[in-house]
Coordinates of C-alpha atoms in Angstrom, one line a residue:
X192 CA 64.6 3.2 -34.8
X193 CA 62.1 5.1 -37.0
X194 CA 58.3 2.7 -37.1
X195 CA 59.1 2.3 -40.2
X196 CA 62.6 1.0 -39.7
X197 CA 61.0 -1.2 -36.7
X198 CA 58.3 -2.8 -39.0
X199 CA 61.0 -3.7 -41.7
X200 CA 63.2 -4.9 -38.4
X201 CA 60.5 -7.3 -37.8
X202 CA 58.8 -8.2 -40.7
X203 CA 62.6 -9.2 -42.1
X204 CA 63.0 -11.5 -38.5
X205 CA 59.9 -13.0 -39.0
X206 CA 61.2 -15.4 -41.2
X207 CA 64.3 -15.9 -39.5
X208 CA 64.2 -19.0 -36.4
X209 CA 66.2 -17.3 -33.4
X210 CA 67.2 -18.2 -29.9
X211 CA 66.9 -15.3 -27.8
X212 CA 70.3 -14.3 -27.2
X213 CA 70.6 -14.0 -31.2
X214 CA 67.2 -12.0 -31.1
X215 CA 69.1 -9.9 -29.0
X216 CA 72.1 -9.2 -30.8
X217 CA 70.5 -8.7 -33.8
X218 CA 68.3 -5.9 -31.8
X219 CA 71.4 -4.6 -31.0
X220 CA 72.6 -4.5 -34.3
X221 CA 69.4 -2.6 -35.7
X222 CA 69.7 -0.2 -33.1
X223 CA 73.3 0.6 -32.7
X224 CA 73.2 1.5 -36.8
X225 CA 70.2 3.7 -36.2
X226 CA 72.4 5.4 -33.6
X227 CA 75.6 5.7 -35.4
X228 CA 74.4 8.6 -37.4
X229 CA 72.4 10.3 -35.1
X230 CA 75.3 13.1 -34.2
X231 CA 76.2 13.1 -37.8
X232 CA 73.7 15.6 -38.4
X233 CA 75.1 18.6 -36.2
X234 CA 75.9 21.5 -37.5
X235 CA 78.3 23.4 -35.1
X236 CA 79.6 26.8 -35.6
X237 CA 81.5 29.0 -33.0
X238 CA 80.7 32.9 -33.4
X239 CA 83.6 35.6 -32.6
X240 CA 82.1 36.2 -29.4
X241 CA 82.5 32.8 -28.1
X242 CA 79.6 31.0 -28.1
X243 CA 79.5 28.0 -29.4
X244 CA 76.2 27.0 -31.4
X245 CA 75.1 23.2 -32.0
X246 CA 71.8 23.0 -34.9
X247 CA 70.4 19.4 -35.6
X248 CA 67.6 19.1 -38.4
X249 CA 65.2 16.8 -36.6
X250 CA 62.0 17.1 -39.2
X251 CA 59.4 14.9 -37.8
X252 CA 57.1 17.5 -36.4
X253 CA 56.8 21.5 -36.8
X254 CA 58.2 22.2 -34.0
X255 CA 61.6 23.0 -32.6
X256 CA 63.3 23.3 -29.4
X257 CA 66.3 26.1 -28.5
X258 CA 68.2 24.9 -25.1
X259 CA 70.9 27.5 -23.9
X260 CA 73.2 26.0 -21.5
X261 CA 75.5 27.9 -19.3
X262 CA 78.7 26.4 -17.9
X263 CA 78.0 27.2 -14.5
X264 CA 75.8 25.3 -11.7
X265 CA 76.4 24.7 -8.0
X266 CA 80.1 23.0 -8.4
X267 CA 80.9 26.6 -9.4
X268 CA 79.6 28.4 -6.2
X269 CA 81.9 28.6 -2.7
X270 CA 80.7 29.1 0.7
X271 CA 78.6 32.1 1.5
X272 CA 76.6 31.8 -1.8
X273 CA 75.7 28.4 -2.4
X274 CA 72.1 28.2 -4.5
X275 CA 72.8 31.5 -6.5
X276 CA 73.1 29.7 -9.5
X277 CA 69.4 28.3 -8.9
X278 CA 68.0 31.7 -7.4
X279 CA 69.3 33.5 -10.6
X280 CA 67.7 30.8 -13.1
X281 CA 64.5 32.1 -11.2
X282 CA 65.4 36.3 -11.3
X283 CA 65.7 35.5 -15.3
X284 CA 62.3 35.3 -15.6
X285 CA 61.9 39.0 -14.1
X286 CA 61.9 40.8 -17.9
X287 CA 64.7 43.3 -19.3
X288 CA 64.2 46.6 -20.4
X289 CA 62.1 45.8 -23.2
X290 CA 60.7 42.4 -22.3
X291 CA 58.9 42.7 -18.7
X292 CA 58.4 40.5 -16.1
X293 CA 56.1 37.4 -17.2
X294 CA 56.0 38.7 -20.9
X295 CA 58.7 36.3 -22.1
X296 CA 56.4 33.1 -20.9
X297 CA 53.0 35.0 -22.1
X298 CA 54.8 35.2 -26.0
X299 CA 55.9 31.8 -25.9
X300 CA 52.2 30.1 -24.8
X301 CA 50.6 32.5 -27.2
X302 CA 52.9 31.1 -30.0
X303 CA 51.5 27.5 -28.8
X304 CA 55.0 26.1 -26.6
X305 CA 56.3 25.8 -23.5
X306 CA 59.6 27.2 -21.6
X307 CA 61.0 26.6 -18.8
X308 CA 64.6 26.4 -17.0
X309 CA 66.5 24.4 -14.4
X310 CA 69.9 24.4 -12.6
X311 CA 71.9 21.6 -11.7
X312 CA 75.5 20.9 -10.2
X313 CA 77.5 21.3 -13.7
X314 CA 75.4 23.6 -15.7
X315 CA 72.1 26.2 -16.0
X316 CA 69.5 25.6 -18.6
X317 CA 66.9 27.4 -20.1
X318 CA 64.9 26.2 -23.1
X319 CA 61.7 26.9 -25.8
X320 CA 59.9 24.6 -27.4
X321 CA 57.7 25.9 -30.0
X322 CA 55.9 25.9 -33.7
X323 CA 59.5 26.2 -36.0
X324 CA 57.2 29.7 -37.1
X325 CA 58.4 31.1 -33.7
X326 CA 61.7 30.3 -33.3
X327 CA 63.4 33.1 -34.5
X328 CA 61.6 35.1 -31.8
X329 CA 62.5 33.0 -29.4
X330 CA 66.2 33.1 -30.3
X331 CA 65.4 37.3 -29.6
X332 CA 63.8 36.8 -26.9
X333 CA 66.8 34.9 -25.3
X334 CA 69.6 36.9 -26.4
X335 CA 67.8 39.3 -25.0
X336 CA 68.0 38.4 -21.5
X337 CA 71.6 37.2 -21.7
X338 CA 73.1 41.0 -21.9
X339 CA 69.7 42.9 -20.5
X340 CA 68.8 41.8 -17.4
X341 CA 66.8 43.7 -15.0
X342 CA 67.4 43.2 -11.3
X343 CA 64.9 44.7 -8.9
X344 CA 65.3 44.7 -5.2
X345 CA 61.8 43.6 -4.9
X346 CA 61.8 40.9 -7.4
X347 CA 64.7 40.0 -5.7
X348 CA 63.3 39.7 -2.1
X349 CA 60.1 37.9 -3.3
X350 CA 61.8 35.3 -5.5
X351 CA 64.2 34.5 -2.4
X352 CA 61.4 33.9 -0.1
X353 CA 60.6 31.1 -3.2
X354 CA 63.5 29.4 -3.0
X355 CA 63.5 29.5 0.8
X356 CA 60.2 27.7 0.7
X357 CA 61.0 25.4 -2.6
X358 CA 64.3 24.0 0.1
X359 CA 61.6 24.0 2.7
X360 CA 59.6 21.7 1.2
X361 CA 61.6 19.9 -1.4
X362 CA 64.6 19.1 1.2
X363 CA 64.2 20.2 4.8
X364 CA 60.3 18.4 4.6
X365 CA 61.3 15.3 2.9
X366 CA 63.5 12.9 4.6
X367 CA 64.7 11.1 1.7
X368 CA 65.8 14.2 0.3
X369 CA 67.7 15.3 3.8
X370 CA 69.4 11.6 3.6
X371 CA 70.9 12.0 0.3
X372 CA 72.0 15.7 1.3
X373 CA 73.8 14.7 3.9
X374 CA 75.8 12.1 2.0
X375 CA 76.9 14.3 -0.4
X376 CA 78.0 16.8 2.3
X377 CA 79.9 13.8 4.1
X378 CA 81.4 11.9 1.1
X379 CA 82.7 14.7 -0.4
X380 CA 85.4 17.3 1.7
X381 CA 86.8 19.9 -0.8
X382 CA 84.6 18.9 -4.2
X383 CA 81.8 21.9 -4.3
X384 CA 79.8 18.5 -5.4
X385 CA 79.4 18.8 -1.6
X386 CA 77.1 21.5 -2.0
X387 CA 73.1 21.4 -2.7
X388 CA 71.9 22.5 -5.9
X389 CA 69.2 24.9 -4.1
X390 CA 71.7 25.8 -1.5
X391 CA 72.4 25.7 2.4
X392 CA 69.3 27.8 4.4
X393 CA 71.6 30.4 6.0
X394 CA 73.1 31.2 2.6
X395 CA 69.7 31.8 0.9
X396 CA 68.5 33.4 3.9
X397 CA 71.7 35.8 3.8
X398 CA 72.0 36.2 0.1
X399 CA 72.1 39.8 -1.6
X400 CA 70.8 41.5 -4.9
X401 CA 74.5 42.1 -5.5
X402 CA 75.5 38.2 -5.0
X403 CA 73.3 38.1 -8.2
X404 CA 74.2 41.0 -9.9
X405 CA 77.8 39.7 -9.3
X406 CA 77.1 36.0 -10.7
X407 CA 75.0 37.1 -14.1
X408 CA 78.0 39.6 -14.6
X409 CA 80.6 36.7 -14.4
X410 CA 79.2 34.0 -16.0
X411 CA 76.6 34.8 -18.0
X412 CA 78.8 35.6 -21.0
X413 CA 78.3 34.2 -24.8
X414 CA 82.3 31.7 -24.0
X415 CA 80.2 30.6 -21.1
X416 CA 77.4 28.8 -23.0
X417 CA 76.3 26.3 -25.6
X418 CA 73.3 27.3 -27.4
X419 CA 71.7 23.7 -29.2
X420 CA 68.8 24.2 -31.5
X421 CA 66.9 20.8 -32.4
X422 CA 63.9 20.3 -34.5
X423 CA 62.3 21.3 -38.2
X424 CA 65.1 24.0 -39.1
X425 CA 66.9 24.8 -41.9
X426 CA 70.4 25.0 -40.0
X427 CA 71.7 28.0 -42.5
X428 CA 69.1 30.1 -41.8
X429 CA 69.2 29.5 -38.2
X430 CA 72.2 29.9 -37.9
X431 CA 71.5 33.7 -39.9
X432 CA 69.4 34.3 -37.2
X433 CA 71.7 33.3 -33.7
X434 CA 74.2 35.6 -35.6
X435 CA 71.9 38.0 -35.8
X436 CA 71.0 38.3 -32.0
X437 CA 73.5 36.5 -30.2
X438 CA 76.5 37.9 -32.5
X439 CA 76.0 41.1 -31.4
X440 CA 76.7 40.1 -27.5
X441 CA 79.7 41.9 -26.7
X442 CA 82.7 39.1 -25.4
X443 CA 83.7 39.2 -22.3
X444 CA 86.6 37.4 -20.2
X445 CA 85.7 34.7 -17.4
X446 CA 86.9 34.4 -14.2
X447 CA 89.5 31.6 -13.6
X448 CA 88.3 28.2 -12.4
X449 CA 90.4 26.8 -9.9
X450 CA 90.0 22.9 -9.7
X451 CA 89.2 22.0 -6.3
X452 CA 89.9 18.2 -5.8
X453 CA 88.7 15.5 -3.8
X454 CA 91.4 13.8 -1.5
X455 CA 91.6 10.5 -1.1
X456 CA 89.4 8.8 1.3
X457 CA 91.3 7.1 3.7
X458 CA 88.2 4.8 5.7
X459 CA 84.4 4.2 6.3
X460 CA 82.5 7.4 6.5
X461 CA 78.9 6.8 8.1
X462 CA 75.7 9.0 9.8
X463 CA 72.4 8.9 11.1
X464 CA 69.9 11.3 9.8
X465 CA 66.1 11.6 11.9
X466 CA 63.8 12.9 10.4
X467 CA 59.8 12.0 10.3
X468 CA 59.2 9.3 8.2
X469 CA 57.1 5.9 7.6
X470 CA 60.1 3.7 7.0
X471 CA 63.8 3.2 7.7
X472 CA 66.0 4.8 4.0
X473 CA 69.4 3.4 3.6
X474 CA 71.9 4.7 0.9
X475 CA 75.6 4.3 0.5
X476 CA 78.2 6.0 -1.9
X477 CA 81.3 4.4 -3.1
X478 CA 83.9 6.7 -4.6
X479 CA 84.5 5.3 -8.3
X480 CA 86.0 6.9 -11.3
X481 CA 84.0 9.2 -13.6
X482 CA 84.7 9.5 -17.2
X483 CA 87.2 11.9 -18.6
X484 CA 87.9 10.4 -22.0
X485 CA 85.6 8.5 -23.9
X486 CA 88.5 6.7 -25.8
X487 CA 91.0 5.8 -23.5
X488 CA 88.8 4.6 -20.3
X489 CA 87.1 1.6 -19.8
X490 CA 86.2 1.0 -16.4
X491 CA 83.2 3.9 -16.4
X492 CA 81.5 1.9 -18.6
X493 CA 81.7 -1.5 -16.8
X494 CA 80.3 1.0 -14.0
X495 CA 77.7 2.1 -16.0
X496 CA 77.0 -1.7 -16.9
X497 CA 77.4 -3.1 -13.7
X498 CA 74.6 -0.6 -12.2
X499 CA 72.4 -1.7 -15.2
X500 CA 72.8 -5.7 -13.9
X501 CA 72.3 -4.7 -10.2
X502 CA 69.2 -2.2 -10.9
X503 CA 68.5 -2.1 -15.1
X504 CA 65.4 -3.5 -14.5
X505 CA 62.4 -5.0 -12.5
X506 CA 64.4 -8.9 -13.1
X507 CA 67.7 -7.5 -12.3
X508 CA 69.6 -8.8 -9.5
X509 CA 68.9 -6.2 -6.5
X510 CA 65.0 -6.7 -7.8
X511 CA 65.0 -10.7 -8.3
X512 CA 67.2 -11.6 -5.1
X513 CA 66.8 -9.2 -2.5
X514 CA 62.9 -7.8 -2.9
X515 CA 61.4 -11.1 -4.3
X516 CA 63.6 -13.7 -3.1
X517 CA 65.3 -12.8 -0.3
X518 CA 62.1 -10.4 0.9
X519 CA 65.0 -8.0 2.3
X520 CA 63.8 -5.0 1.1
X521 CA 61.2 -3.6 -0.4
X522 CA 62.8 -1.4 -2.4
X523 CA 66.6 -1.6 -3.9
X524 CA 68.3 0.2 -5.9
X525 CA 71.7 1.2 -7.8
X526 CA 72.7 4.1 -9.6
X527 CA 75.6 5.7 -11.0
X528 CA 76.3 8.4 -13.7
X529 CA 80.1 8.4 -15.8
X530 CA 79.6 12.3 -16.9
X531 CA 79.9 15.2 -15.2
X532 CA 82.4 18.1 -14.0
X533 CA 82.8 17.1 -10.7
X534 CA 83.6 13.5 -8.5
X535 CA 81.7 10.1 -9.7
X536 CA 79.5 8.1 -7.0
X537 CA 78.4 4.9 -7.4
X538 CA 74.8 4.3 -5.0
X539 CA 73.1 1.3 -3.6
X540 CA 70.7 1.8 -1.0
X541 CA 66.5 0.6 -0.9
X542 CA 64.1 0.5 2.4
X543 CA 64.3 -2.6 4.7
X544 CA 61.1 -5.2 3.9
X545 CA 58.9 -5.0 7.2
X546 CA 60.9 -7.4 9.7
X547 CA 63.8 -6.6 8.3
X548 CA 67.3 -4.4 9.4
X549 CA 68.8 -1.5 7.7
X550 CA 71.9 -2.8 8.5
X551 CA 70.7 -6.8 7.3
X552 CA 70.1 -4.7 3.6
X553 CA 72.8 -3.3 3.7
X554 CA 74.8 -6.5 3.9
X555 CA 72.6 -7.9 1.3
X556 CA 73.3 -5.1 -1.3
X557 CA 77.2 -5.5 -0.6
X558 CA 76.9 -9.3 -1.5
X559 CA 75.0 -9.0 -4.6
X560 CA 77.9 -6.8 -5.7
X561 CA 81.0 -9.5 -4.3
X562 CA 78.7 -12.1 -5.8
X563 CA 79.5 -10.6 -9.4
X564 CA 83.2 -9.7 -8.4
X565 CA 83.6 -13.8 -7.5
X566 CA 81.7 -15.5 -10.0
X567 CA 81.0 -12.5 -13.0
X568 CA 78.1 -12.2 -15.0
X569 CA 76.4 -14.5 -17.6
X570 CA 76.5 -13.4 -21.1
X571 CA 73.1 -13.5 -21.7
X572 CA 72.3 -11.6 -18.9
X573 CA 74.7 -9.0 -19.3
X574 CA 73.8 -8.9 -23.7
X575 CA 69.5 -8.5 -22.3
X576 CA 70.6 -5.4 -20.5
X577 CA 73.1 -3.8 -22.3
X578 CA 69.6 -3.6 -25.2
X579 CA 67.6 -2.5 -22.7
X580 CA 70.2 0.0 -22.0
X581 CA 70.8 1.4 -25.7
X582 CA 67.6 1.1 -26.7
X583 CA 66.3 3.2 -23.9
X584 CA 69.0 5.9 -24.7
X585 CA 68.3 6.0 -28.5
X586 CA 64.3 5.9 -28.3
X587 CA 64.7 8.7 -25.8
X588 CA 65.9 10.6 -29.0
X589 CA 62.3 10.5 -30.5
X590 CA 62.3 13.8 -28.1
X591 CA 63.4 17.1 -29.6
X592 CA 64.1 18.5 -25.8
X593 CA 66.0 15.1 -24.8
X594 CA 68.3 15.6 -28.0
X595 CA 68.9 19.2 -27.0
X596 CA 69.8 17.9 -23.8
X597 CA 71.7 14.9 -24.5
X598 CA 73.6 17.6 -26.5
X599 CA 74.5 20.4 -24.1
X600 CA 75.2 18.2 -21.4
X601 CA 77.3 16.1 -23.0
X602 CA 79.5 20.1 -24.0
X603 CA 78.6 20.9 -20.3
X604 CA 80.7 18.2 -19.1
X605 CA 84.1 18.3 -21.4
X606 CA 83.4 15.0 -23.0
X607 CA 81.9 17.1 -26.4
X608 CA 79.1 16.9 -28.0
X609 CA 80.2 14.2 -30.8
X610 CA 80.5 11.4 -28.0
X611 CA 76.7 10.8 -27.9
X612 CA 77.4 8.1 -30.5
X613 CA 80.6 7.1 -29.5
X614 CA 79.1 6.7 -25.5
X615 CA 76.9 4.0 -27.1
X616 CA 79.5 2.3 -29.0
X617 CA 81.4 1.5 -26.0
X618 CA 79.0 0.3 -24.4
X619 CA 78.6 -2.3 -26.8
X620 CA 82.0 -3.1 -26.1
X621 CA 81.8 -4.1 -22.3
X622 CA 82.4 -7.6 -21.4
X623 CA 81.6 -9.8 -18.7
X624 CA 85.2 -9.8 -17.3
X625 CA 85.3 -5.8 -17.3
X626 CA 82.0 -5.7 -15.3
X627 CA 83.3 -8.5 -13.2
X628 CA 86.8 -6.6 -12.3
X629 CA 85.0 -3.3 -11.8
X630 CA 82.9 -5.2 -9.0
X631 CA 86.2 -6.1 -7.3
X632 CA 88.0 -3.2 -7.8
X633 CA 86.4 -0.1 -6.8
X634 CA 84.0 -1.2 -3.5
X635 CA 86.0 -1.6 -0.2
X636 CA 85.0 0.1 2.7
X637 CA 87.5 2.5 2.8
X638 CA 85.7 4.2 -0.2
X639 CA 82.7 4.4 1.2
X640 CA 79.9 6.5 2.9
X641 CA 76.7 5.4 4.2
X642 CA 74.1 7.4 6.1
X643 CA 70.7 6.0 7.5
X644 CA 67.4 7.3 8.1
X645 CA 66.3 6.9 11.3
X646 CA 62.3 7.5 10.9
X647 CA 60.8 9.2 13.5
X648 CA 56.6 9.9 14.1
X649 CA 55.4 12.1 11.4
X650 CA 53.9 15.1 12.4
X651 CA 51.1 16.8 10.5
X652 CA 51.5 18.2 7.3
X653 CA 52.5 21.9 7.2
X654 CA 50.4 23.8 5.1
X655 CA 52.0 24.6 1.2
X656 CA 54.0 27.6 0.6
X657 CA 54.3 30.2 -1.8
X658 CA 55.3 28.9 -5.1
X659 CA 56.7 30.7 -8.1
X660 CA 54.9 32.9 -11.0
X661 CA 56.2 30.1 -13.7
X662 CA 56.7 26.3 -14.1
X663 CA 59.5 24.7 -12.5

């Protein structure tokens, strides 16, 4: 909600005696109104080439943001060049024949914004915030590199020796980090999901100008990508404007995608990672469904409301029971996200409370979850976080960049850009009994895959690497 519409939400309620649970639905009302015209306000338009281009008026502040969002991340790349997709969001910084390297960041802080880019399993991002005066420059600016891009071996061999040392230190350095790696690489056998985002070591190590060359040529094509403009725009003559640069992007055909699925999982996967580290790390994976149709499903968004009673906030369960209660852990935790191209996991893991056994949490974090498949979950407690949960989602919208965002990813992973509404909506539609049977249904062992850090003494720290010419 607007202030204004949250002054007139309270000065109205004032007047009215509630209990809590009917301060909380009518909070819920209030916001799920506010949110059921948010995506109303998109303006989408397709141009011959292919790309498809969202525009939402957002005209609190001067400013807008332009996001363009390629369909292709990690879940795309096969053995022998996993991390290209992240080491060419880096080379596309590296200038074109009439941009050079560094000047596309110089023009954007002179015009008073920020850029930046990142790469994740399902998609490649790049995005502009700046004064709405600069936006049509920044629209050139980033056609520009789509088509243009200038490739040196040098460039190349510096900005691999970046990423070498960004794994070094973001992955191979951090145990936490090495943990959840090797999850993913044993949960998953023939889903690419298996795959880190910044790649494997010998692949970046081994990687060649022409892997990139290769990669940009295939994929970096106007059918590819989403371009979502948010902010103080007039969507007409934005729309003038993409035309005007982007339209002039020749087409081009993309290679097939052949789907690549998960079998079944037929027992208890586990693994011991050591690395140096203060503390024991626990975290476990169950296999659950994703969410392939926002109308049809259900059970993703129990999912998504069952993580949100286990972990939604500092007096949900994991929190209440097992760190202050119980004194299990010191930290618990559960996580689980319903979009994406690839496989759904659903996470619970923490760190042991001094005294305590990886293997006692563990236990505990299994019984919180056959506690709610047994005996379900209270209304109120289930209405208090399904708020917390909307209203977190909807004031996150106050942001120009998390609109663009919410926006291409939602294109990015097949559900469509007009479910951010509809997502919420359902939500609001979960009941105790679906959250309950979603406990019961989806966590046996047989699903699941647990790996274990193993702390060992930390050495000193090494000394920090080379780091990029830009933000990241």
């Amino acid at each position: 909600m607007s202030p204004a519409c949250s002054t007139a939400f309270r000065s109205g309620c004032s007047r009215i005696r509630t209990t809590p649970l009917r301060a909380l639905w009518l909070g819920l009302i209030g916001l799920c109104i506010s949110s059921a015209v948010w995506a109303q306000t998109v303006v989408e338009s397709t141009l011959e080439n292919g790309l498809k281009v969202l525009i939402k008026p957002d005209r609190r502040a001067p400013t807008a943001v332009q996001l363009l969002a390629y369909r292709v991340g990690s879940v795309d790349e096969h053995n022998g060049v996993t991390g290209v997709s992240h080491l060419l969001e880096h080379m596309m910084f590296k200038g074109t024949p009439t941009v050079p390297a560094g000047e596309f960041s110089r023009r954007v802080s002179a015009a008073g914004g920020r850029d930046n880019a990142f790469t994740s399993r399902d998609y490649t991002g790049y995005f502009q915030q700046v004064p709405r005066a600069s936006l049509a420059t920044m629209i050139a600016l980033e056609a520009d590199r789509m088509t243009h891009l200038v490739l040196k071996p040098g460039d190349f061999a510096t900005e691999r020796e970046v990423v070498i040392e960004e794994r070094r230190l973001r992955t191979d350095d951090r145990a936490r980090a090495l943990v959840a790696e090797h999850l993913m690489a044993l949960a998953f056998t023939a889903s690419p999901y298996r795959q880190p985002i910044v790649g494997w070591m010998s692949d970046l190590q081994s990687m060649t100008l022409g892997d990139l060359e290769d990669w940009y040529r295939k994929w970096y094509a106007p059918g590819n990508a989403t371009l979502v403009i948010v902010g103080d725009v007039d969507p007409d003559a934005v729309l003038d404007q993409v035309r005007q640069h982007y339209g002039a992007i020749a087409a081009r055909s993309l290679p097939p995608r052949k789907a690549q699925a998960e079998p079944v999982q037929r027992g208890l996967r586990q693994a011991v990672v050591r690395a140096p580290a203060e503390n024991p790390y626990l975290l476990m994976a169950f296999k659950v469904p994703g969410l392939s149709d926002v109308e049809a499903e259900t059970d993703a968004f129990a999912l998504e409301m069952l993580a949100a009673v286990l972990a939604g906030d500092d007096n949900a369960r994991l929190a209440r029971q097992l760190v202050r209660v119980d004194r299990v852990a010191d930290q618990a935790f559960a996580s689980y996200d319903m979009t994406g191209r690839g496989p759904s996991l659903f996470m619970l893991g923490g760190v042991p409370a001094a005294g305590q056994s990886v293997t006692g949490l563990r236990r505990a974090l299994v019984e919180q979850v056959r506690r709610i498949a047994e005996h379900g979950v209270e209304v109120n407690e289930l209405e208090r976080l399904r708020i917390q949960y909307v209203a977190s989602r909807i004031y996150q919208r106050d942001s120009l960049m998390a609109q663009a965002t919410e926006l291409a990813g939602l294109e990015m992973a097949g559900l469509g850009w007009r479910a951010a509404d509809r997502l919420l909506e359902r939500i609001r539609t979960v009941t105790p009994e679906q959250v309950r049977r979603a406990a019961g249904k989806y966590f046996s062992e047989d699903q699941l895959t647990v790996v274990e850090l193993d702390p060992q003494p930390v050495a000193s720290v090494r000394p920090a690497g080379r780091s990029s010419d830009r933000p990241h």
